[in-house]
mmCIF file of C-alpha atoms in Angstrom:
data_model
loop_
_atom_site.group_PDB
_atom_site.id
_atom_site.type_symbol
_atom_site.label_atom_id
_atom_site.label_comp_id
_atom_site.label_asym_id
_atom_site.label_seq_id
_atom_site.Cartn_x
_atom_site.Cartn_y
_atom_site.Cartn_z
ATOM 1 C CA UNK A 1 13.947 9.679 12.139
ATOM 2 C CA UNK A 2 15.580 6.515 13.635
ATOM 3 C CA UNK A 3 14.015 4.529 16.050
ATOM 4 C CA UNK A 4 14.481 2.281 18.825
ATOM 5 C CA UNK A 5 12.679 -0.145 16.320
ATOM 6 C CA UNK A 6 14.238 0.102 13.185
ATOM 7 C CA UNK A 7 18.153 0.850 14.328
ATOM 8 C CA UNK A 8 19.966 -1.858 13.961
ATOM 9 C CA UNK A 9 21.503 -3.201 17.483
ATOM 10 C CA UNK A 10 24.874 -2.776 18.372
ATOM 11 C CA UNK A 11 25.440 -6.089 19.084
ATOM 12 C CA UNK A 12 23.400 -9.300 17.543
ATOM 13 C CA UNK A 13 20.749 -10.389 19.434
ATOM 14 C CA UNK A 14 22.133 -14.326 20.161
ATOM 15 C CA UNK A 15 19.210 -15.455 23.034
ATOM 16 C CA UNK A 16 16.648 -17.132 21.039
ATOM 17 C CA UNK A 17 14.792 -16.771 24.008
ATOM 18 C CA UNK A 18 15.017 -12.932 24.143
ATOM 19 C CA UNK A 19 13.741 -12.932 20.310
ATOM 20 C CA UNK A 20 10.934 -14.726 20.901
ATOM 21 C CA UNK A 21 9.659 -13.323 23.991
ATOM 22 C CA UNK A 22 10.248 -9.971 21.934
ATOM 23 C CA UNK A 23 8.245 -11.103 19.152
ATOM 24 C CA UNK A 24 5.491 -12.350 21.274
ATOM 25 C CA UNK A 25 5.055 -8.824 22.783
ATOM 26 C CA UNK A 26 4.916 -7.019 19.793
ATOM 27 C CA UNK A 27 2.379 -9.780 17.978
ATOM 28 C CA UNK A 28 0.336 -9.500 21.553
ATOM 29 C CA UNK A 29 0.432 -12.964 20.937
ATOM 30 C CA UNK A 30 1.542 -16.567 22.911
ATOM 31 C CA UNK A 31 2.839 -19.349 21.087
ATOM 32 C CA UNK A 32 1.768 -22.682 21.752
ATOM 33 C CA UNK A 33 4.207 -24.183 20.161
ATOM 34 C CA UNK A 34 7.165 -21.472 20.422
ATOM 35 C CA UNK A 35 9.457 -23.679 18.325
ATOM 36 C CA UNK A 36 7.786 -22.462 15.380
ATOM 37 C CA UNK A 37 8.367 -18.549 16.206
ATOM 38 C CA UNK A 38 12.400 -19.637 16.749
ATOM 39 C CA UNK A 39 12.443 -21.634 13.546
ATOM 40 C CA UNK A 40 10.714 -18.881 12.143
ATOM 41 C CA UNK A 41 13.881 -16.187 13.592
ATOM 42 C CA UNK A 42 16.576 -18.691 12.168
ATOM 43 C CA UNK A 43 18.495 -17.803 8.684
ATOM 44 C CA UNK A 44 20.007 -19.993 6.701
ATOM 45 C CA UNK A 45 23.537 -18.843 7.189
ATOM 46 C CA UNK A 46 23.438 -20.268 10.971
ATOM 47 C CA UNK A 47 25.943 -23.292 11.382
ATOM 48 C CA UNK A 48 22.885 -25.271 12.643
ATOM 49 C CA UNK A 49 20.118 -24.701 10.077
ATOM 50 C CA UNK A 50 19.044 -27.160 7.957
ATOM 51 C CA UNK A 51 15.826 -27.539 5.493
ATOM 52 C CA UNK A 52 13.604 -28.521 8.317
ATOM 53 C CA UNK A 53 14.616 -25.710 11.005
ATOM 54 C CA UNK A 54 14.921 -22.716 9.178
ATOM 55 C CA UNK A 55 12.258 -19.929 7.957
ATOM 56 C CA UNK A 56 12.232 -20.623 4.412
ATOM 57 C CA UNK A 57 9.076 -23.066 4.846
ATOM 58 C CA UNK A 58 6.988 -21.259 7.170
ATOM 59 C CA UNK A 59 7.785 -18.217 4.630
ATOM 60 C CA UNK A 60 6.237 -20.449 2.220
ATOM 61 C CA UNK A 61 3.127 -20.905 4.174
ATOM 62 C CA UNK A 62 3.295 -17.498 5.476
ATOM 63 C CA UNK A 63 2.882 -15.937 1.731
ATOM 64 C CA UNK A 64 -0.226 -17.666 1.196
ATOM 65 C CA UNK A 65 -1.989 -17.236 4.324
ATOM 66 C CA UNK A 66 -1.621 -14.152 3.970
ATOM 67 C CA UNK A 67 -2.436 -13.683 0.177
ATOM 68 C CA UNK A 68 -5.179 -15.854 1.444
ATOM 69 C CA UNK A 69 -6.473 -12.987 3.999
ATOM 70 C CA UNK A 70 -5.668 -9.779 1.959
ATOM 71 C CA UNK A 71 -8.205 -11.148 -0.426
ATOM 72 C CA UNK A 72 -11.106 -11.838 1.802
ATOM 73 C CA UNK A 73 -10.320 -8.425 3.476
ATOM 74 C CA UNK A 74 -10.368 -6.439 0.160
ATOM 75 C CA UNK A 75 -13.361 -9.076 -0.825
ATOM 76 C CA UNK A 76 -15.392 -7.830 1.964
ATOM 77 C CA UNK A 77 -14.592 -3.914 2.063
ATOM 78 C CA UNK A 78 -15.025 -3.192 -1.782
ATOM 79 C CA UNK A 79 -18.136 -5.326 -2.845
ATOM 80 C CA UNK A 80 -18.761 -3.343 -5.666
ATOM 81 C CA UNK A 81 -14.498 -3.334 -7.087
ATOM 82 C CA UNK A 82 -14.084 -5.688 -9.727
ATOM 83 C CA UNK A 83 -10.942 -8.357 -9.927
ATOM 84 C CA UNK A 84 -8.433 -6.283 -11.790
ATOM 85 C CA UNK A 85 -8.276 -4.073 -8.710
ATOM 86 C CA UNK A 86 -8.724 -6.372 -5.714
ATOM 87 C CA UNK A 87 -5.865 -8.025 -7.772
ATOM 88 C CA UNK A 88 -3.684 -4.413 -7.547
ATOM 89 C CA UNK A 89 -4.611 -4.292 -4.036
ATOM 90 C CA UNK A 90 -3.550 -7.576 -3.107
ATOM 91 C CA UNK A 91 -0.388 -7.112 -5.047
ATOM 92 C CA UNK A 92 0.609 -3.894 -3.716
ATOM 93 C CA UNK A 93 0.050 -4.976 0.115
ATOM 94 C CA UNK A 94 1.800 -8.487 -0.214
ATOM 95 C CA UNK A 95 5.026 -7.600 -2.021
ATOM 96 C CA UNK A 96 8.504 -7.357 -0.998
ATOM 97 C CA UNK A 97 8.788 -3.624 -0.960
ATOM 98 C CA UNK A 98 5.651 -3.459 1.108
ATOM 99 C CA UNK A 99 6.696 -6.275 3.557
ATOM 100 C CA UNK A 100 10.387 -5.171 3.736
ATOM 101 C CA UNK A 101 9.158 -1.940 5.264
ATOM 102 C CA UNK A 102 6.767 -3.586 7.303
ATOM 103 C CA UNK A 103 10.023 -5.257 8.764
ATOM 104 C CA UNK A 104 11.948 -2.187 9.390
ATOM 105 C CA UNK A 105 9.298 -0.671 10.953
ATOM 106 C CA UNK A 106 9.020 -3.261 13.667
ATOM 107 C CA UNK A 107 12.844 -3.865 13.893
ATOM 108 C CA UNK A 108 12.396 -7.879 12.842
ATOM 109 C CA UNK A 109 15.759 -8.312 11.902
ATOM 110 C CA UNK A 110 17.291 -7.815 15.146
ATOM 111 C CA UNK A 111 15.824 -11.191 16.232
ATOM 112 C CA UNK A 112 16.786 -12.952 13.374
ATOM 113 C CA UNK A 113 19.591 -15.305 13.751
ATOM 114 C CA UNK A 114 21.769 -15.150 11.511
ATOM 115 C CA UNK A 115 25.584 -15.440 10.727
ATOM 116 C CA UNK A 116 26.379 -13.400 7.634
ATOM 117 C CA UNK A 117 27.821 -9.807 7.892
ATOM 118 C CA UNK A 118 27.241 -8.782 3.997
ATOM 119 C CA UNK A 119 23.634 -9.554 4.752
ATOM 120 C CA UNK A 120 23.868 -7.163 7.671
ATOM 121 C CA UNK A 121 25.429 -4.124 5.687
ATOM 122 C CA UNK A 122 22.797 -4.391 3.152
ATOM 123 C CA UNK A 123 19.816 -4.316 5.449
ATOM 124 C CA UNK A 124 21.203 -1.429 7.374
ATOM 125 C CA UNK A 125 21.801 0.490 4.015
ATOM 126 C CA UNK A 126 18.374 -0.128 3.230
ATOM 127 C CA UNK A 127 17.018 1.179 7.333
ATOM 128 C CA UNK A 128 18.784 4.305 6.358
ATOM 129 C CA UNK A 129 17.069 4.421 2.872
ATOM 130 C CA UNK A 130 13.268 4.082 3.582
ATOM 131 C CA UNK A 131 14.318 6.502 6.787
ATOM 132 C CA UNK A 132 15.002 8.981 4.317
ATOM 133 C CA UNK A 133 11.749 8.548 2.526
ATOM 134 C CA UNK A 134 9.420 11.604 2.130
ATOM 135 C CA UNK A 135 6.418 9.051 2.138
ATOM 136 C CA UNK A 136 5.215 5.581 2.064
ATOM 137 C CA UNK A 137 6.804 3.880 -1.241
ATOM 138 C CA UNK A 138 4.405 1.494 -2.690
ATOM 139 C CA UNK A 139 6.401 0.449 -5.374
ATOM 140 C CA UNK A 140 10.130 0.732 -4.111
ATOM 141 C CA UNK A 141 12.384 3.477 -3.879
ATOM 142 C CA UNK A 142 15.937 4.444 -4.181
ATOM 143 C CA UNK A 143 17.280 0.918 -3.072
ATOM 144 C CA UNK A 144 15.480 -2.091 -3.852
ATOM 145 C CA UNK A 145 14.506 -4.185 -0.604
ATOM 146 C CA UNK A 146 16.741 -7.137 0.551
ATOM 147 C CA UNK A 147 14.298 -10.180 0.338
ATOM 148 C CA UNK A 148 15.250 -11.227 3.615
ATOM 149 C CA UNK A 149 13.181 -8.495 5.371
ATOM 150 C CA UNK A 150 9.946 -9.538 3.457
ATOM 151 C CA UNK A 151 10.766 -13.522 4.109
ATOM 152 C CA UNK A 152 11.479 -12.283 8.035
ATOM 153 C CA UNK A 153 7.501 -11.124 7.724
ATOM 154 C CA UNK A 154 6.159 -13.965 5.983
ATOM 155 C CA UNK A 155 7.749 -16.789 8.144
ATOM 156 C CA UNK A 156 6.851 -15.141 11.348
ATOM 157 C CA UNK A 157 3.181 -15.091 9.582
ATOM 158 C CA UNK A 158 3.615 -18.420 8.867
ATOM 159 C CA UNK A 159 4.404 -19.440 12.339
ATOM 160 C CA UNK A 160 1.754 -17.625 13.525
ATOM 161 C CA UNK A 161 -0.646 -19.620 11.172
ATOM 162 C CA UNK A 162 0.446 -22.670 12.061
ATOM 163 C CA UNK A 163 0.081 -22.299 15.409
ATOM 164 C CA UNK A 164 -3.184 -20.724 15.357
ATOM 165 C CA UNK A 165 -4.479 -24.179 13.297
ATOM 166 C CA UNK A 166 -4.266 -22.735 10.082
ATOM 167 C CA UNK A 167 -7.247 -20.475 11.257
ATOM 168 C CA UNK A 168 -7.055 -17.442 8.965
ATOM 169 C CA UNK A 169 -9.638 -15.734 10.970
ATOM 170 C CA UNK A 170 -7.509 -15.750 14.072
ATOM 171 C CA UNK A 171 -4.147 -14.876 11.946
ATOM 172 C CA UNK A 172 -5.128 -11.874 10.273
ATOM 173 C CA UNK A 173 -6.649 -10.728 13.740
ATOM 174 C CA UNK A 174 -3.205 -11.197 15.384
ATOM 175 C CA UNK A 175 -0.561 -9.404 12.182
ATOM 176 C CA UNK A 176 -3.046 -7.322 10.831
ATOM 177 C CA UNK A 177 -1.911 -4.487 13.197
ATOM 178 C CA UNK A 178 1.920 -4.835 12.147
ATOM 179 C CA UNK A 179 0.902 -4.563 8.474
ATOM 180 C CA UNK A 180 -0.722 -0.831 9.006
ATOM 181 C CA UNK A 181 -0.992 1.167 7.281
ATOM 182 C CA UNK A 182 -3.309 -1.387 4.655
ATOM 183 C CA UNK A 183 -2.862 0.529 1.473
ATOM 184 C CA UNK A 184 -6.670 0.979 0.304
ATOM 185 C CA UNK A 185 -7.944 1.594 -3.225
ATOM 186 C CA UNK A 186 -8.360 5.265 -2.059
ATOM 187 C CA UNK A 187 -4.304 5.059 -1.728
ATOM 188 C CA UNK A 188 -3.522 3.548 -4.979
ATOM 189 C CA UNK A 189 -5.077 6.428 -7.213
ATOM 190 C CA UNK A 190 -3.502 9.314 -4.950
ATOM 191 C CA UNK A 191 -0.156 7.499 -5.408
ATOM 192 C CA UNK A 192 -0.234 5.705 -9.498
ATOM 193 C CA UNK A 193 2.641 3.669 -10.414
ATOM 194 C CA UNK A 194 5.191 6.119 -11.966
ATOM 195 C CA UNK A 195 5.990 4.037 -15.068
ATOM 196 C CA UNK A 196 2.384 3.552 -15.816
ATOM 197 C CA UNK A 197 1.748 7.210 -15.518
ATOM 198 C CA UNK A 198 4.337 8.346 -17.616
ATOM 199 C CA UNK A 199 3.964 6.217 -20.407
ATOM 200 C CA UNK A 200 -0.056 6.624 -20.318
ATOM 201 C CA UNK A 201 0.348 10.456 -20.018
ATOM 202 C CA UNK A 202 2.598 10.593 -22.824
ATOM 203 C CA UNK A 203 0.080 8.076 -24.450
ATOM 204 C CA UNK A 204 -2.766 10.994 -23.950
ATOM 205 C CA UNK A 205 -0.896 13.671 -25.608
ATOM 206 C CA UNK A 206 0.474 11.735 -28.697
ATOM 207 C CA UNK A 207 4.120 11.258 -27.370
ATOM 208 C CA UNK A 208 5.982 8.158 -27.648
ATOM 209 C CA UNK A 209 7.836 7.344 -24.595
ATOM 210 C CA UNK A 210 11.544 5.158 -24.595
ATOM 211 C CA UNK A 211 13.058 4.019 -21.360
ATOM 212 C CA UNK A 212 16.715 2.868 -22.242
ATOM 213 C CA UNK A 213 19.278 0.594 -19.968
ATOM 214 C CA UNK A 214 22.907 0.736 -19.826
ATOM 215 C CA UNK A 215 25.277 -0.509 -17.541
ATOM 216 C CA UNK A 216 28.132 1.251 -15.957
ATOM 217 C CA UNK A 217 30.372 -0.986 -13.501
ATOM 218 C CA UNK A 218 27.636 -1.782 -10.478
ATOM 219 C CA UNK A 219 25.161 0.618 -11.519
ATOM 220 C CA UNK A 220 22.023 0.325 -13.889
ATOM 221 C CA UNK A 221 21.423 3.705 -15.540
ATOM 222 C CA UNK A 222 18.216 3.674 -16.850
ATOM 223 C CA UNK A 223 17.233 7.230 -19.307
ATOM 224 C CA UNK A 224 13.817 8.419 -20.536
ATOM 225 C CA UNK A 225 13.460 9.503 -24.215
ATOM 226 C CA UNK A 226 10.258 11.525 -24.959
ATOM 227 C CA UNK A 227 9.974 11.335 -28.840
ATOM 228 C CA UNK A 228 13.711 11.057 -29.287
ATOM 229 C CA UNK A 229 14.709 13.832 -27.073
ATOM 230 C CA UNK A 230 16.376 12.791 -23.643
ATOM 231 C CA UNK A 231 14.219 14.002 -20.820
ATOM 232 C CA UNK A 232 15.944 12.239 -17.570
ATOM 233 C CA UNK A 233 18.031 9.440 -15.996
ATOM 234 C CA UNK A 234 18.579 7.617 -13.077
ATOM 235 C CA UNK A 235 20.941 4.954 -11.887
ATOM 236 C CA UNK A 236 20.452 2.035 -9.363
ATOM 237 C CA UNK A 237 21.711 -1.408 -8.509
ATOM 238 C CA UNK A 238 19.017 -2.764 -9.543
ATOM 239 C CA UNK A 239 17.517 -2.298 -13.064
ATOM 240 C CA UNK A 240 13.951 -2.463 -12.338
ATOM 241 C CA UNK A 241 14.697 0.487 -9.359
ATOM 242 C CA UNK A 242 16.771 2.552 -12.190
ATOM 243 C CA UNK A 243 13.360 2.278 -14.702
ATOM 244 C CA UNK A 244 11.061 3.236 -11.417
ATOM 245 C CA UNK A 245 13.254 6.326 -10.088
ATOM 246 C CA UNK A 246 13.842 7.594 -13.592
ATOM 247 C CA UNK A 247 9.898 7.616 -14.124
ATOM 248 C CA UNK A 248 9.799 9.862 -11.368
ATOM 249 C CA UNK A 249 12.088 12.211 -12.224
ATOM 250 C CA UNK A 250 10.086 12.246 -16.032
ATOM 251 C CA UNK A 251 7.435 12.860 -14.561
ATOM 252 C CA UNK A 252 8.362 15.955 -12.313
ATOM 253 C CA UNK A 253 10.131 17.282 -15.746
ATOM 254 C CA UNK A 254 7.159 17.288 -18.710
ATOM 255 C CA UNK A 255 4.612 17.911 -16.092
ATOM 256 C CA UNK A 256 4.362 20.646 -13.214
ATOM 257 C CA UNK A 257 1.281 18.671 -11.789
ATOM 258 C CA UNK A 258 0.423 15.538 -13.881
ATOM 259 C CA UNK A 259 -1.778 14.595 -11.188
ATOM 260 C CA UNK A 260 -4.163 17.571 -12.262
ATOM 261 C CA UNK A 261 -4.499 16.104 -15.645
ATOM 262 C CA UNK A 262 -5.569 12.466 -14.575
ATOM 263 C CA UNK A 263 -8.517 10.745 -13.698
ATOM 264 C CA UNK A 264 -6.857 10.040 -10.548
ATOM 265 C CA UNK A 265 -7.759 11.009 -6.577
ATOM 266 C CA UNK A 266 -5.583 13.495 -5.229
ATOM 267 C CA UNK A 267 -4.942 16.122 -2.977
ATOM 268 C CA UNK A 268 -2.043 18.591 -3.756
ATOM 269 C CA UNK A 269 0.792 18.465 -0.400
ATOM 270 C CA UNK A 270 0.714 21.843 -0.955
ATOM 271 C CA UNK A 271 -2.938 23.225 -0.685
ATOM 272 C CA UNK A 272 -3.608 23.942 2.766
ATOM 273 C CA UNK A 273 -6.117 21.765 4.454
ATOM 274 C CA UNK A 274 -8.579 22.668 6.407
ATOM 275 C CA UNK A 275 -12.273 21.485 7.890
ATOM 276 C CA UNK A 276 -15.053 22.644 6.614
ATOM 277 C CA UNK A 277 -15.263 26.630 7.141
ATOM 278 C CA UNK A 278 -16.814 27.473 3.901
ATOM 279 C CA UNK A 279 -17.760 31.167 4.824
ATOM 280 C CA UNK A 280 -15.080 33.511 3.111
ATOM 281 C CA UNK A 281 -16.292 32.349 -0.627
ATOM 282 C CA UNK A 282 -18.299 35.063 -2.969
ATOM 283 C CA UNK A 283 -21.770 33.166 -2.807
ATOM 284 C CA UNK A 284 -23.121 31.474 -5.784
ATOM 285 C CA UNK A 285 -25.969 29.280 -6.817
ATOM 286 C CA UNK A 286 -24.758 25.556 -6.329
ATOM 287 C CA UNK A 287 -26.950 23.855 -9.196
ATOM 288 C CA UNK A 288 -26.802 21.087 -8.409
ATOM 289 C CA UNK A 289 -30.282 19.149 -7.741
ATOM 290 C CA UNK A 290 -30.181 16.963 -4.568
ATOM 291 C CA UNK A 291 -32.649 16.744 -2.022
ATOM 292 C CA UNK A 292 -29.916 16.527 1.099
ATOM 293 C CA UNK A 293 -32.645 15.787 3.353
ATOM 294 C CA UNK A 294 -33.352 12.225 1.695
ATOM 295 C CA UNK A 295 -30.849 9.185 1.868
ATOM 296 C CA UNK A 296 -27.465 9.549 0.887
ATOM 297 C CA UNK A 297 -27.774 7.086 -2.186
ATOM 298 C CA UNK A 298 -26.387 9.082 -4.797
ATOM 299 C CA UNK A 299 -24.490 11.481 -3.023
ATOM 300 C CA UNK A 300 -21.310 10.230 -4.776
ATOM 301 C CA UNK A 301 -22.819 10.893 -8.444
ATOM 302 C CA UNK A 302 -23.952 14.634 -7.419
ATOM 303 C CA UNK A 303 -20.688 15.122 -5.736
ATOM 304 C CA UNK A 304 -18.713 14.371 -8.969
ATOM 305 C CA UNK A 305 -20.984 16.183 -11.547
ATOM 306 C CA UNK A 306 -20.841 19.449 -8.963
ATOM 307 C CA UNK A 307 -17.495 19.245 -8.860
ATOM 308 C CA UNK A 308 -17.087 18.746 -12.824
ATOM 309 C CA UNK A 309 -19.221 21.680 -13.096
ATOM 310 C CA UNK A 310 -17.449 23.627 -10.788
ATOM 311 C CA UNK A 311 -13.876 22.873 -12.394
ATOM 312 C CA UNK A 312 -12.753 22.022 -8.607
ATOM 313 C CA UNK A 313 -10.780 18.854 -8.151
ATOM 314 C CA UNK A 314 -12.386 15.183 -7.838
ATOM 315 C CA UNK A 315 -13.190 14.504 -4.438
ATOM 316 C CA UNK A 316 -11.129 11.731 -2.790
ATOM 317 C CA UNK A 317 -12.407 9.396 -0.374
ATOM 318 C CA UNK A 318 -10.522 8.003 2.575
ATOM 319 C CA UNK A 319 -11.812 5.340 4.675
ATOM 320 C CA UNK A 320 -11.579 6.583 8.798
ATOM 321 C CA UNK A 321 -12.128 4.057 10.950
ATOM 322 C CA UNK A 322 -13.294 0.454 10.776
ATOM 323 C CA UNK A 323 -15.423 -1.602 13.373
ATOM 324 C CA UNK A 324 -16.204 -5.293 14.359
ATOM 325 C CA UNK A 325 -15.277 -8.565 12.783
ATOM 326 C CA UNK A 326 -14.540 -9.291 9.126
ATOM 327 C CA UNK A 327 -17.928 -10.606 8.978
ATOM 328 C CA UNK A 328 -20.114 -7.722 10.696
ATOM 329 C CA UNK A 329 -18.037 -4.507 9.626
ATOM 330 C CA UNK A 330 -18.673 -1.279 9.852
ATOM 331 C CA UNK A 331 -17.050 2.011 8.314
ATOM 332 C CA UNK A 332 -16.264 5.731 8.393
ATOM 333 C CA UNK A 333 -15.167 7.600 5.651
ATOM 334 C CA UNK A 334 -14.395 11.326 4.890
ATOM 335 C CA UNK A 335 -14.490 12.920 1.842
ATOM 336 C CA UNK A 336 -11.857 15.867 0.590
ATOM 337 C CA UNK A 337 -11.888 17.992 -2.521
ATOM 338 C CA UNK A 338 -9.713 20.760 -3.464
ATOM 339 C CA UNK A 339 -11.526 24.694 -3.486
ATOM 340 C CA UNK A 340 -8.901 27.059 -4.863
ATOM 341 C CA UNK A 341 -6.136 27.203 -2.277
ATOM 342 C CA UNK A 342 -8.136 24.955 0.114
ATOM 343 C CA UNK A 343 -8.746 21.321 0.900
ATOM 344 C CA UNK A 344 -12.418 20.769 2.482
ATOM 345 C CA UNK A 345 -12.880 17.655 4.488
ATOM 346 C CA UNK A 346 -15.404 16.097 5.898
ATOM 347 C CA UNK A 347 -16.360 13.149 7.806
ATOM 348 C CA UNK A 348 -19.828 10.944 6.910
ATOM 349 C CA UNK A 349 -21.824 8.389 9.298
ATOM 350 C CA UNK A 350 -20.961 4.996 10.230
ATOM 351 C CA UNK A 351 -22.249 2.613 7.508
ATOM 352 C CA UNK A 352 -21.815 -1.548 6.962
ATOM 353 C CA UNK A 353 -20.278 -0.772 3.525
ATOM 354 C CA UNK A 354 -17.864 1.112 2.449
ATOM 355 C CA UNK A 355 -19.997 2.415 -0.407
ATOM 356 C CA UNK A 356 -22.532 3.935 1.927
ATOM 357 C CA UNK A 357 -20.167 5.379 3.784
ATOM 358 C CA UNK A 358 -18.270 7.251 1.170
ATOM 359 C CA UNK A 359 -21.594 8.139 -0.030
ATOM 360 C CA UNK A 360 -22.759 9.267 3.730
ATOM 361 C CA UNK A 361 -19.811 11.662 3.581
ATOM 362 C CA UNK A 362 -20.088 12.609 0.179
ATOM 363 C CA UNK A 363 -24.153 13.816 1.300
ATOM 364 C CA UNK A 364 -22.034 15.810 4.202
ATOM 365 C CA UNK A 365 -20.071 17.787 1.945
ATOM 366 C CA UNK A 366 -22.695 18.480 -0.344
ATOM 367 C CA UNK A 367 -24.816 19.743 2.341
ATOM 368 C CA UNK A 368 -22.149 22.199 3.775
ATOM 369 C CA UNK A 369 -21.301 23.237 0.494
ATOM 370 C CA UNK A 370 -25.165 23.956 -0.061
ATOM 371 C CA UNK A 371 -25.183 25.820 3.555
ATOM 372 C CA UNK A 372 -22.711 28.454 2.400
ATOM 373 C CA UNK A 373 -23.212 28.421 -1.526
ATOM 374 C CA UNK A 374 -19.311 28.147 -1.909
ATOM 375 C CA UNK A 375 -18.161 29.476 -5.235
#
């Protein structure tokens, strides 16, 4: 649905004023120094800009502070997660496809001064394209992003930084709100990288996978091969976007639900959710031993191996609601797993990591689970 905040205005915002007093208010910030937020707004296509007064430095400081402050976020929320996926999770919350959305979402590039009308038809192609999207695209969708709308993000950040005295305390305080939602680790196994799960499902059942390019005029066409035999294709502008949309379209091909046949976290869109009611199940013993009266320690483990036992799908953990500064956190997380044609949630305790918490909520679900012997 368009928005007030992501339709493009009618006429170009010229008051550099206007911009930044716009900016401000959706920041919830002042500027000290508000010639940083206008050289932040300023593109490089205006008559006046030179190196020194447009946003391609402060983008350049913007991208690391807030590499800088993804890290220590993730750092302090997953304790236990190694570096290959704090690494995924920085990646996939700092990169242009993420950030370009983040933009449209909060209308940036109506404040952006700018003098360059092919710039202007490609960003509003692009509003209309993620508008269009069924769900959050982690890894890009039909169109890939126009840089400018991640650089927009990142030199605003930037000015923000700078201002703020290179405190990146105080700067992820004041943008982390416009980066929601934070994709968590939860949200990277629901949602797998299409090319990666294609070629490593394939991989599992002994097929060998071929992605082949060709161009035709403006269009990439890029066209899947499973064992020699064509399977799908998709065409793009862009090459990498071609590989990524016909991965999708593999995938929905060869498998009905290749989620159900990965070691991945999710919850079928078309189960129907619901709390936990567990009452219209045929009872049966739950065997599963767990003393739900003791700590939750554990609760995870027990969790998993019921559900194993019980063929029922691997719960998935979501974090709810986070308190309190970076350095005295707290957390809420619920816990969902898939019973036939229903999705059982429930929420655990508030806990200072998030590993107690998941586990707080995992001890919840065992216990109502236990309370109704669900089958």
């Amino acid at each position: 649905m368009m928005t007030e905040a992501n339709r493009l205005p009618a006429e170009e915002i010229t008051n550099t004023a206007t911009s930044v007093t716009a900016v401000e208010e959706l920041l919830k910030y002042r500027f000290k120094n508000t010639k940083l937020l206008e050289e932040a707004l300023t593109h490089t296509s205006c008559n006046s800009s030179s190196a020194s007064n447009n946003y391609q430095r402060l983008a350049f400081v913007g991208d690391a502070a807030l590499g800088l402050a993804i890290s220590s976020y993730f750092f302090s929320v997953y304790p236990d997660v190694d570096c290959g996926k704090l690494t995924d999770l920085r990646a996939a919350n700092v990169s242009t496809e993420k950030l370009a959305r983040v933009a449209v979402r909060h209308g940036l590039y109506n404040y952006l001064r700018r003098n360059s009308p092919i710039l202007d038809e490609k960003v509003k192609e692009f509003v209309i394209t993620v508008q269009q999207e069924a769900e959050m695209e982690f890894y890009g969708g039909m169109m890939k992003a126009p840089k400018i709308l991640a650089d927009i993000v990142e030199s605003v950040m930037g000015a923000v930084y700078v201002d703020c005295g290179f405190d990146v305390n105080a700067f992820w305080v004041i943008f982390r709100g416009l980066l929601e939602p934070i994709i968590m680790l939860n949200m990277l196994k629901e949602q797998p990288q299409p090319v990666t799960m294609l070629f490593g499902l394939c991989k599992k059942d002994g097929k060998q996978v071929e992605v082949e390019h060709r161009k035709e005029g403006d269009k990439n066409i890029a066209s899947v091969y499973v064992d020699g035999q064509f399977v799908a294709s998709a065409s793009s502008e862009h090459k990498e976007n071609a590989k990524l949309q016909v991965a999708k379209a593999a995938l929905k091909e060869l498998f009905y639900d290749p989620y159900d046949e990965m070691d991945v976290e999710f919850v079928p869109s078309q189960k129907k959710k619901t709390n936990v009611e567990f009452a219209p199940f045929q009872k049966i013993k739950m065997d599963v031993e767990f003393d739900p009266t003791k700590e939750s320690e554990g609760a995870k483990q027990k969790l998993n191996e019921l559900c194993g036992r019980k063929k029922w799908s691997k719960p998935s953990y979501r974090i709810e609601k986070e308190i309190g500064p970076a350095h005295h956190r707290s957390f809420t997380c619920s816990v969902q797993v898939s019973i036939g044609e229903n999705v059982f949630s429930v929420t655990g305790d508030e806990k200072s990591r998030v590993k107690d918490a998941e586990n707080s909520a995992a001890l919840a679900m065992i216990q109502g689970l236990q309370e109704s012997e669900v089958s």
